PDB file of C-alpha atoms in Angstrom:
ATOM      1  CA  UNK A   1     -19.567  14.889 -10.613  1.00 74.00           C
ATOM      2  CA  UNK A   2     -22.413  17.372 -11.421  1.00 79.00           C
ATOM      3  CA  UNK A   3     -21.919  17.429 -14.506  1.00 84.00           C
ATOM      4  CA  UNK A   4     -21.917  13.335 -14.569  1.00 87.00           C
ATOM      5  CA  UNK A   5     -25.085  13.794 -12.386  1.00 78.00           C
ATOM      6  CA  UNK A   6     -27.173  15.820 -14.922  1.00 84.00           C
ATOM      7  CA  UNK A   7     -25.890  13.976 -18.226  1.00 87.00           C
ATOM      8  CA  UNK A   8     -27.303  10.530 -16.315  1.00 83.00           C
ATOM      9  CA  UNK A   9     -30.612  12.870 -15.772  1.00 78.00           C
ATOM     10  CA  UNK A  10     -31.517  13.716 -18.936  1.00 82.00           C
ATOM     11  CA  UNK A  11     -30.386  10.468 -20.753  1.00 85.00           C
ATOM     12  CA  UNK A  12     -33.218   9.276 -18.109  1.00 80.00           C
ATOM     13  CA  UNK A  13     -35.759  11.630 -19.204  1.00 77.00           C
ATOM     14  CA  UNK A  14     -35.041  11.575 -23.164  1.00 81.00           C
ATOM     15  CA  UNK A  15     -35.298   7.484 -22.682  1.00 81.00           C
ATOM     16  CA  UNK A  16     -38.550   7.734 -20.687  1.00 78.00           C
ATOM     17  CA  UNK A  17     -39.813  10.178 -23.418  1.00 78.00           C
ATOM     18  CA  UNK A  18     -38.870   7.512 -26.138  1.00 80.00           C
ATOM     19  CA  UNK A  19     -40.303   4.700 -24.686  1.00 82.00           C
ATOM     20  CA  UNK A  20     -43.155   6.473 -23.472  1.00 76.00           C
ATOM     21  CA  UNK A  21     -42.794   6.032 -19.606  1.00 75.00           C
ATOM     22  CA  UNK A  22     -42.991   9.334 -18.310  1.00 73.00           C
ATOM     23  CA  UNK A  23     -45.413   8.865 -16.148  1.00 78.00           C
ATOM     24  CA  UNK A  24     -44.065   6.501 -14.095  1.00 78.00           C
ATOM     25  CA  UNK A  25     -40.903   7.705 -14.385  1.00 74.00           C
ATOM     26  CA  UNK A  26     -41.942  11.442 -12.868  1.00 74.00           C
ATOM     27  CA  UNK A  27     -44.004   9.339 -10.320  1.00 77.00           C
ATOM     28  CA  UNK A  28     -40.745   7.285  -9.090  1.00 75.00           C
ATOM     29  CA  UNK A  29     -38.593  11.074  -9.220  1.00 73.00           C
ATOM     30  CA  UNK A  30     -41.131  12.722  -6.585  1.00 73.00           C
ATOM     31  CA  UNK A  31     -41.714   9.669  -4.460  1.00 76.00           C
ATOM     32  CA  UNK A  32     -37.448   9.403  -4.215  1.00 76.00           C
ATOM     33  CA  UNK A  33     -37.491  12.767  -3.338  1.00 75.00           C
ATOM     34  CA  UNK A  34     -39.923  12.246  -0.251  1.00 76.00           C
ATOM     35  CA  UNK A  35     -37.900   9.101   0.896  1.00 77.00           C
ATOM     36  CA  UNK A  36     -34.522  11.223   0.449  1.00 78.00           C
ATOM     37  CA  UNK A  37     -36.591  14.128   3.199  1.00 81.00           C
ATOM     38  CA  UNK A  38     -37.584  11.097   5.163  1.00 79.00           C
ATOM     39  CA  UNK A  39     -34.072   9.411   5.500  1.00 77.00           C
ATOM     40  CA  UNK A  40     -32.333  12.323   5.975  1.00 79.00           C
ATOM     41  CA  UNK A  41     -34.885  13.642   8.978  1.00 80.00           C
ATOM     42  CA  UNK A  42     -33.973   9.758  10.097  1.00 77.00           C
ATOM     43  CA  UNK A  43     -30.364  10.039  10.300  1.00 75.00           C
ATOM     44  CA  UNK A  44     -30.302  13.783  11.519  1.00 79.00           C
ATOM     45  CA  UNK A  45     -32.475  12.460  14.258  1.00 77.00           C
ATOM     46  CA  UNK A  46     -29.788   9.353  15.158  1.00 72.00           C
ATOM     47  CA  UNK A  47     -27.492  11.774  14.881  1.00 74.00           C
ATOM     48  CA  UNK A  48     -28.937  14.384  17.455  1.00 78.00           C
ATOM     49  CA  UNK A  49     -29.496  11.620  19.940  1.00 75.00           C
ATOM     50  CA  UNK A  50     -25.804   9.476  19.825  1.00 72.00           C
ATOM     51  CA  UNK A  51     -23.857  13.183  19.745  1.00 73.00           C
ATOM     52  CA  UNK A  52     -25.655  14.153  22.483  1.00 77.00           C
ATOM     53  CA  UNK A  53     -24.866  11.163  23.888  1.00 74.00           C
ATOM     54  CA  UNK A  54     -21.089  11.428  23.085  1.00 71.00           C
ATOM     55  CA  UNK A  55     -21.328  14.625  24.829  1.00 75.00           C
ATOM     56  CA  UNK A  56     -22.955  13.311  28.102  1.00 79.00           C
ATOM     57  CA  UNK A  57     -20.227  10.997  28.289  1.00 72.00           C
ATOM     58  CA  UNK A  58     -17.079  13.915  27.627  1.00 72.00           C
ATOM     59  CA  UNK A  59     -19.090  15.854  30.412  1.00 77.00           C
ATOM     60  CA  UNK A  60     -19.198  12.757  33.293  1.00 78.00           C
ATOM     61  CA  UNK A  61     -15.219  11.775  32.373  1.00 74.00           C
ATOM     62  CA  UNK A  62     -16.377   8.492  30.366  1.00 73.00           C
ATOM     63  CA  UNK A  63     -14.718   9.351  27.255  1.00 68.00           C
ATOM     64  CA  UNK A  64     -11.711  10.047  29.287  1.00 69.00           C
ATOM     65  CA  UNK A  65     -11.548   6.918  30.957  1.00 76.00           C
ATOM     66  CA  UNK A  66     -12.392   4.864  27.775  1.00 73.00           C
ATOM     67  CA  UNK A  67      -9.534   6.931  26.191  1.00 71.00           C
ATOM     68  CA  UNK A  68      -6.876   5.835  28.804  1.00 75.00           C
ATOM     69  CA  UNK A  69      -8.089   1.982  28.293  1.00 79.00           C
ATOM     70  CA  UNK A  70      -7.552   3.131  24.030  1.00 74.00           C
ATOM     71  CA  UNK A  71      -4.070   4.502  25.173  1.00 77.00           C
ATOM     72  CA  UNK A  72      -3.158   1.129  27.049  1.00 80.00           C
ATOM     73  CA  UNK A  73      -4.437  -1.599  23.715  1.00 81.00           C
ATOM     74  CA  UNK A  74      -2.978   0.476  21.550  1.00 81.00           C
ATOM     75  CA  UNK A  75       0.580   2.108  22.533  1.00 82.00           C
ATOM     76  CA  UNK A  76       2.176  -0.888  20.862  1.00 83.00           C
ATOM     77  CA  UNK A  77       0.419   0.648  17.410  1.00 84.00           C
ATOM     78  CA  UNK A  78       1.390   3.873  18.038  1.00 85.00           C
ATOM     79  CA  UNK A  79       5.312   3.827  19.576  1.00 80.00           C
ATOM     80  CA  UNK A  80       7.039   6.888  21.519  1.00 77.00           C
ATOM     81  CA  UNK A  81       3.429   8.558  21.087  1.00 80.00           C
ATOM     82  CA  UNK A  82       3.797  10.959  24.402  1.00 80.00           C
ATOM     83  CA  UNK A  83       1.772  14.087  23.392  1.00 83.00           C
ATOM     84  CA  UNK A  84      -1.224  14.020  25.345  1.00 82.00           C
ATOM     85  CA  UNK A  85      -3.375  15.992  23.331  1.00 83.00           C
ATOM     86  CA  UNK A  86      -3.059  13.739  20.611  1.00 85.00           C
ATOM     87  CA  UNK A  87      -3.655  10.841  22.748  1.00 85.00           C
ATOM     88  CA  UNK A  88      -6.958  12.690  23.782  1.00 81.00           C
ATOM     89  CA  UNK A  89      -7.993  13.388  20.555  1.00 84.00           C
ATOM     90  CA  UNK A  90      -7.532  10.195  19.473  1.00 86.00           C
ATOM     91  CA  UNK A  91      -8.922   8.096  22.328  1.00 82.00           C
ATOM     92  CA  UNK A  92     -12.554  10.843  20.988  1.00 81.00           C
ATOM     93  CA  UNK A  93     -12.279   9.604  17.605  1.00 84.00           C
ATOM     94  CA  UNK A  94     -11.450   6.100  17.730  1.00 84.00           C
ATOM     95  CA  UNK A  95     -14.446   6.105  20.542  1.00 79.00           C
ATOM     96  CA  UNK A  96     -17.093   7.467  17.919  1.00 78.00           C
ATOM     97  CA  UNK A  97     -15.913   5.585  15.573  1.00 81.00           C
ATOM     98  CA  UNK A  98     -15.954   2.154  17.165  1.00 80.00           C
ATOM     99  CA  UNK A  99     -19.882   3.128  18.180  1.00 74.00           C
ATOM    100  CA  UNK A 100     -20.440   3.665  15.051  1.00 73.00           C
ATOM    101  CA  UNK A 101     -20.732   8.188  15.539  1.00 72.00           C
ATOM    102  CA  UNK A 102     -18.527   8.948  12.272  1.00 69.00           C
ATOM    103  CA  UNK A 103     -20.460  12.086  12.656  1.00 71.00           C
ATOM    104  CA  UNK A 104     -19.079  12.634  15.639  1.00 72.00           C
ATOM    105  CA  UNK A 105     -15.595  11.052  15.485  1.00 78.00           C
ATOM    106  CA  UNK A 106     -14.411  13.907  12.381  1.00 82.00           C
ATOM    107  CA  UNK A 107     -13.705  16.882  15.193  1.00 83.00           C
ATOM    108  CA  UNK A 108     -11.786  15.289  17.315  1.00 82.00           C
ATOM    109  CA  UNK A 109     -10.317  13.244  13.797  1.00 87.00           C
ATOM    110  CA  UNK A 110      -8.921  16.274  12.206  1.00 89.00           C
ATOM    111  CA  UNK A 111      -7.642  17.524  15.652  1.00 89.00           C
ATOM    112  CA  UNK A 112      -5.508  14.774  16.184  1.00 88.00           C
ATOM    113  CA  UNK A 113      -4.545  14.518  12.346  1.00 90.00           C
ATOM    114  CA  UNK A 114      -3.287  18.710  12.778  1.00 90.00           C
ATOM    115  CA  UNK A 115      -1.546  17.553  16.145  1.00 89.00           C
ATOM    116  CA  UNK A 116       0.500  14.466  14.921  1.00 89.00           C
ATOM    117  CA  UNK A 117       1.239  16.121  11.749  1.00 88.00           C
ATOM    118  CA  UNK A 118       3.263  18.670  13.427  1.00 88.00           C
ATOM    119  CA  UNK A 119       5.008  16.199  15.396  1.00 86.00           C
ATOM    120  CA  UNK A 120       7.768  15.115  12.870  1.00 84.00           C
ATOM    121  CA  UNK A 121       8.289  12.083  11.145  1.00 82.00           C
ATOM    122  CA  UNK A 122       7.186  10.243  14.629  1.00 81.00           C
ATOM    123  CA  UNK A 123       3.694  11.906  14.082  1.00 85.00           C
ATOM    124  CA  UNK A 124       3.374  11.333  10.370  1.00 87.00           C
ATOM    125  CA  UNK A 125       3.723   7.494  10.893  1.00 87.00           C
ATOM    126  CA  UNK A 126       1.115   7.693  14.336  1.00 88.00           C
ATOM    127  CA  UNK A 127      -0.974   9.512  11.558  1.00 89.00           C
ATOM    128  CA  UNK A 128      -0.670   7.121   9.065  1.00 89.00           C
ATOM    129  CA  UNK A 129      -2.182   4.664  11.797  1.00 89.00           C
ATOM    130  CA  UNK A 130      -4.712   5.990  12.777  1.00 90.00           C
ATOM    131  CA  UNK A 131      -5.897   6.439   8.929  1.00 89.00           C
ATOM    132  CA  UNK A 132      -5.434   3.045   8.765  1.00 90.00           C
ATOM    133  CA  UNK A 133      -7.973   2.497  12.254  1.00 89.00           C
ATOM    134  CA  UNK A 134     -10.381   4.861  11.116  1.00 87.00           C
ATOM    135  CA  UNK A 135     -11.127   3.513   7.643  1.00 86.00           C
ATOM    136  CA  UNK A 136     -11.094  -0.040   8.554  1.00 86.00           C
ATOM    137  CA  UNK A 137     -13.530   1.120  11.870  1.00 81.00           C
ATOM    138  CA  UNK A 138     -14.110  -1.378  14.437  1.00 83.00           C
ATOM    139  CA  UNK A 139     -17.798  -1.384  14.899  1.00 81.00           C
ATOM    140  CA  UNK A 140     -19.186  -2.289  18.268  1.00 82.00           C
ATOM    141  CA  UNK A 141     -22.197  -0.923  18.079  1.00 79.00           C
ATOM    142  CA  UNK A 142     -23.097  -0.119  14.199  1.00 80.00           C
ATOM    143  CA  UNK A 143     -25.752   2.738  14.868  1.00 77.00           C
ATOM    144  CA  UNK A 144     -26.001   4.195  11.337  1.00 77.00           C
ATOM    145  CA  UNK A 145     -26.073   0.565   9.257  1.00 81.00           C
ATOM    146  CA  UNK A 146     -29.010   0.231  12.297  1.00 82.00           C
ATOM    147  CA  UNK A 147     -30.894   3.581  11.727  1.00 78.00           C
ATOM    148  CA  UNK A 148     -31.289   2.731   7.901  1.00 79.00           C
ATOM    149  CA  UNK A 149     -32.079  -0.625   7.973  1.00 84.00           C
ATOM    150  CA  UNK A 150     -34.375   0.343  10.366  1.00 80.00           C
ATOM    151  CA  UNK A 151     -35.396   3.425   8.274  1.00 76.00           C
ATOM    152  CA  UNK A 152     -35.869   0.838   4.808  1.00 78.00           C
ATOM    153  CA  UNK A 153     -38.664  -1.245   6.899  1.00 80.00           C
ATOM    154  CA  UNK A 154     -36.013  -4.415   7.921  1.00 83.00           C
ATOM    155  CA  UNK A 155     -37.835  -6.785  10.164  1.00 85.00           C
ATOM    156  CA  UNK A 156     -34.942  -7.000  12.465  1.00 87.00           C
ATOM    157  CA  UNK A 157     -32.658  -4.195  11.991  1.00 85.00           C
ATOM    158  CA  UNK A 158     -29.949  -4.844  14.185  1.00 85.00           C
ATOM    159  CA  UNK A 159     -29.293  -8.727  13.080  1.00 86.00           C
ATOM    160  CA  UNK A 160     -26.397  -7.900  11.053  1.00 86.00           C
ATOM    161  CA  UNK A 161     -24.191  -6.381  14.593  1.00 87.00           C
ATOM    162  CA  UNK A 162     -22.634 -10.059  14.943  1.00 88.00           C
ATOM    163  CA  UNK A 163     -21.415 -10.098  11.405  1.00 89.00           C
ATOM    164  CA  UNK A 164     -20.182  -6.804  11.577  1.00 87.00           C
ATOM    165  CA  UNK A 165     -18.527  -6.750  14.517  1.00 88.00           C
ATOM    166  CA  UNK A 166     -16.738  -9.980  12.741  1.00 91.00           C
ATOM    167  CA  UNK A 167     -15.854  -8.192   9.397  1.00 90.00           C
ATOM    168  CA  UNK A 168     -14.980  -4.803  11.148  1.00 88.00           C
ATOM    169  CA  UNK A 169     -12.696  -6.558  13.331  1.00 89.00           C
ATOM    170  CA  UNK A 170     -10.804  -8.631  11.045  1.00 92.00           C
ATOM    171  CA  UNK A 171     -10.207  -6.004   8.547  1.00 91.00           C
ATOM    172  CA  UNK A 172      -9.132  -3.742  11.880  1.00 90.00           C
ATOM    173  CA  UNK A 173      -6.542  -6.326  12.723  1.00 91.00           C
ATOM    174  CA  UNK A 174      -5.159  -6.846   8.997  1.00 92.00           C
ATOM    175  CA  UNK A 175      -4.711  -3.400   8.233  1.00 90.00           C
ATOM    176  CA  UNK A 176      -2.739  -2.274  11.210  1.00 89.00           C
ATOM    177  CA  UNK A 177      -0.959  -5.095  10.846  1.00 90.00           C
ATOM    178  CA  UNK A 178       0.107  -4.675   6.953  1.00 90.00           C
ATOM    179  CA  UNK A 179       0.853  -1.213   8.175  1.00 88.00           C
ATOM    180  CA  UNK A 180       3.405  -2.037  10.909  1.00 86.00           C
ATOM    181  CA  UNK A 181       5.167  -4.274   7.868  1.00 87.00           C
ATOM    182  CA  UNK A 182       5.461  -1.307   5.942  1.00 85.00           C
ATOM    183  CA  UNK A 183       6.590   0.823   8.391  1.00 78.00           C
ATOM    184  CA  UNK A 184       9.060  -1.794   9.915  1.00 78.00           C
ATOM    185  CA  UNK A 185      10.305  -2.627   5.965  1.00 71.00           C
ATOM    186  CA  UNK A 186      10.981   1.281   5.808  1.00 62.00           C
ATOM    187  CA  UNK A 187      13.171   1.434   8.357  1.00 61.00           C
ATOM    188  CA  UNK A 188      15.322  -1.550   7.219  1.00 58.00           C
ATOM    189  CA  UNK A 189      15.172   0.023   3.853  1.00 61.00           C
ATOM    190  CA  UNK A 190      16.517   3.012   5.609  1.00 62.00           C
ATOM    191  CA  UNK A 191      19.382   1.461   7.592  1.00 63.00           C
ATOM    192  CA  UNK A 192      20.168  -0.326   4.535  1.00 66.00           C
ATOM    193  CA  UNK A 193      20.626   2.926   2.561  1.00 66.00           C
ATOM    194  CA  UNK A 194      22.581   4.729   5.507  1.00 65.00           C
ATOM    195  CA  UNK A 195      24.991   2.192   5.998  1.00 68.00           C
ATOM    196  CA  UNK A 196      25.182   1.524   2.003  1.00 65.00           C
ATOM    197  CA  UNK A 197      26.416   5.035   1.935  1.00 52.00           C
ATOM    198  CA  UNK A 198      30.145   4.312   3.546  1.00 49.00           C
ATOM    199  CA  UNK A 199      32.274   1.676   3.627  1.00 46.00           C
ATOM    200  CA  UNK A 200      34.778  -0.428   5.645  1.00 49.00           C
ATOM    201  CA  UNK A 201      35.353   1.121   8.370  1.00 49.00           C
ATOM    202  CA  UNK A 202      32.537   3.962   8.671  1.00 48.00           C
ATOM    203  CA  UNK A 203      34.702   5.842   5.734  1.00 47.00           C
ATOM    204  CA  UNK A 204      32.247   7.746   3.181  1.00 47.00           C
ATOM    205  CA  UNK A 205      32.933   5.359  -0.078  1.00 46.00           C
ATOM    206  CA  UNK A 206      31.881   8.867  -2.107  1.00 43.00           C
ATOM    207  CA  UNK A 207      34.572  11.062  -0.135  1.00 44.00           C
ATOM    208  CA  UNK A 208      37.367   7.713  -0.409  1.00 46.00           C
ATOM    209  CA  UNK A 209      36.362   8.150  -4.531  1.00 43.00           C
ATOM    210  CA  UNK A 210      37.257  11.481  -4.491  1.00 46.00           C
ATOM    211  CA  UNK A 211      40.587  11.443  -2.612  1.00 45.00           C
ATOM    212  CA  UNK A 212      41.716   8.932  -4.971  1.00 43.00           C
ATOM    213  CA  UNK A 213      41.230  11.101  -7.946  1.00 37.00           C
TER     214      UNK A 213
END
């Protein structure tokens, strides 16, 4: 991708030099690079203020709570799920996510992907769900889309939470449900191929072969 980066740079420059707009075109490089200072200083203050935030609430017991309300909506999503530090971990991640913290929803993220990986096959397929919730993110409260909007000069930065909450929540619903198909068409596939195995009678049609010889 560097590479990609620097070959896109310089065709830039050579083409400016041919047509003779270097000018503007080294004008337009050092005003992007003062927006890029300015955005960034934007987000990393957003970013400061909502972790903090996510931290107040771990501290008073909030996140907690709101994680035993996750554990209730979504046990039918996530079947014979007992371990309680993955419930905790994801009940953290699926809370920063939904307000919009992907910042601070990656922690607790990869310490609930390391804890349901090591739970079996069980674990692999909670895993593979909570992929599934993370990328298609519920958005209550879209702080980041907010912060730059705000950050580009939009008169009314947060008039796009109703259509996102819409869009989030659709694609939410779709993918978990294409994902329980999947999973559900696996394990017929898998009875299928278990029972396919042996015959009448529960008799191993590979072992019956092989006595007839």
């Amino acid at each position: 991708m560097g590479r990609i980066w620097t070959l896109m740079m310089l065709m830039s420059a050579g083409v400016a030099l041919v047509t003779k707009q270097s000018p503007p075109t080294a004008s337009a490089m050092l005003s992007s690079g003062e927006q890029a200072v300015r955005l960034a200083l934007t987000l990393l203050a957003s970013m400061m203020l909502w972790s903090g935030l996510m931290e107040i609430l771990c501290d008073t017991g909030d996140v907690a709570r709101l994680g035993r309300l996750f554990r209730r909506l979504l046990t039918p999503l996530f079947p014979g799920m007992t371990d309680e530090a993955a419930w905790d971990a994801m009940s953290v991640n699926l809370s920063a996510n939904l307000l919009g913290l992907g910042n601070a929803a990656t922690p607790a993220g990869i310490m609930a992907a390391k804890r349901l990986a090591a739970l079996g096959e069980s674990g692999m397929r909670a895993l593979g769900m909570l992929l599934v919730l993370d990328n298609t993110s519920l958005q209550l409260i879209p702080t980041t889309v907010i912060t730059l909007r705000q950050s580009a000069g939009a008169s009314d930065p947060a008039d796009v939470w109703a259509m996102t909450l819409l869009v989030s929540g659709i694609s939410t619903a779709l993918g978990a449900m294409l994902l329980c198909i999947l999973q559900r068409g696996g394990k017929v596939r898998e009875r299928m191929v278990r029972r396919g195995d042996r015959g009448p009678g529960g008799v191993d049609r590979a072992a019956g072969a092989d006595g007839g010889v």
